[in-house]
Amino acid sequence: MTIEVLNESGAPVDEAQVLDLARFVLAQLRIPPLADLSIMLVDEGTMERLHVQWMDEPGPTDVLSF
């Protein structure tokens, strides 16, 4: 399984801790080992643009998943 963490938020993030949490959650959900997960951390402005682009809804949101 490949897990990628991209921090584009400009804020410090313990990427190792994010990876550990992702591995734990995926194991608990029994996600097949051939799955891939990408996590992108962004700032509020970027999240708002993505929310409008993909969901056609104004304002930022906490999570977008595909």
mmCIF file of C-alpha atoms in Angstrom:
data_model
loop_
_atom_site.group_PDB
_atom_site.id
_atom_site.type_symbol
_atom_site.label_atom_id
_atom_site.label_comp_id
_atom_site.label_asym_id
_atom_site.label_seq_id
_atom_site.Cartn_x
_atom_site.Cartn_y
_atom_site.Cartn_z
ATOM 1 C CA MET A 1 0.000 0.000 0.000
ATOM 2 C CA THR A 2 1.238 3.448 -0.874
ATOM 3 C CA ILE A 3 0.399 6.396 1.367
ATOM 4 C CA GLU A 4 1.472 9.851 0.254
ATOM 5 C CA VAL A 5 1.252 12.953 2.459
ATOM 6 C CA LEU A 6 1.626 16.346 0.791
ATOM 7 C CA ASN A 7 1.716 19.367 3.087
ATOM 8 C CA GLU A 8 0.914 22.439 1.016
ATOM 9 C CA SER A 9 -0.715 24.270 3.930
ATOM 10 C CA GLY A 10 2.322 26.268 4.992
ATOM 11 C CA ALA A 11 1.789 25.044 8.562
ATOM 12 C CA PRO A 12 4.136 22.608 10.291
ATOM 13 C CA VAL A 13 2.731 19.060 10.316
ATOM 14 C CA ASP A 14 4.174 15.877 11.792
ATOM 15 C CA GLU A 15 3.943 13.840 8.589
ATOM 16 C CA ALA A 16 5.126 10.667 10.356
ATOM 17 C CA GLN A 17 2.182 10.943 12.745
ATOM 18 C CA VAL A 18 -0.241 11.451 9.835
ATOM 19 C CA LEU A 19 1.214 8.347 8.137
ATOM 20 C CA ASP A 20 0.886 6.286 11.323
ATOM 21 C CA LEU A 21 -2.740 7.348 11.736
ATOM 22 C CA ALA A 22 -3.532 6.594 8.084
ATOM 23 C CA ARG A 23 -1.965 3.127 8.356
ATOM 24 C CA PHE A 24 -3.971 2.411 11.516
ATOM 25 C CA VAL A 25 -7.269 3.534 9.976
ATOM 26 C CA LEU A 26 -6.692 1.597 6.753
ATOM 27 C CA ALA A 27 -5.837 -1.539 8.739
ATOM 28 C CA GLN A 28 -8.963 -1.177 10.899
ATOM 29 C CA LEU A 29 -11.076 -0.804 7.763
ATOM 30 C CA ARG A 30 -9.350 -3.828 6.213
ATOM 31 C CA ILE A 31 -8.515 -1.902 3.059
ATOM 32 C CA PRO A 32 -6.807 -4.186 0.507
ATOM 33 C CA PRO A 33 -3.021 -3.800 0.334
ATOM 34 C CA LEU A 34 -3.135 -2.800 -3.348
ATOM 35 C CA ALA A 35 -4.974 0.433 -2.477
ATOM 36 C CA ASP A 36 -3.286 3.831 -2.588
ATOM 37 C CA LEU A 37 -4.007 6.851 -0.415
ATOM 38 C CA SER A 38 -2.975 10.454 -1.015
ATOM 39 C CA ILE A 39 -3.468 13.062 1.690
ATOM 40 C CA MET A 40 -3.024 16.714 0.762
ATOM 41 C CA LEU A 41 -3.033 19.355 3.475
ATOM 42 C CA VAL A 42 -3.891 22.801 2.110
ATOM 43 C CA ASP A 43 -4.673 26.285 3.377
ATOM 44 C CA GLU A 44 -8.199 27.654 3.645
ATOM 45 C CA GLY A 45 -8.083 29.570 0.344
ATOM 46 C CA THR A 46 -6.980 26.513 -1.597
ATOM 47 C CA MET A 47 -9.646 24.375 0.067
ATOM 48 C CA GLU A 48 -12.314 26.909 -0.873
ATOM 49 C CA ARG A 49 -11.179 26.882 -4.524
ATOM 50 C CA LEU A 50 -11.194 23.072 -4.597
ATOM 51 C CA HIS A 51 -14.623 22.961 -2.957
ATOM 52 C CA VAL A 52 -16.055 25.246 -5.638
ATOM 53 C CA GLN A 53 -14.240 23.406 -8.442
ATOM 54 C CA TRP A 54 -15.261 19.879 -7.479
ATOM 55 C CA MET A 55 -18.491 20.285 -5.505
ATOM 56 C CA ASP A 56 -19.795 23.576 -6.947
ATOM 57 C CA GLU A 57 -20.361 24.843 -3.402
ATOM 58 C CA PRO A 58 -19.026 28.126 -1.997
ATOM 59 C CA GLY A 59 -16.756 28.350 1.019
ATOM 60 C CA PRO A 60 -14.118 26.036 2.438
ATOM 61 C CA THR A 61 -14.846 22.575 3.768
ATOM 62 C CA ASP A 62 -13.041 20.262 6.197
ATOM 63 C CA VAL A 63 -12.555 17.327 3.809
ATOM 64 C CA LEU A 64 -12.818 16.501 0.125
ATOM 65 C CA SER A 65 -12.525 12.855 -0.795
ATOM 66 C CA PHE A 66 -12.506 11.137 -4.157
#
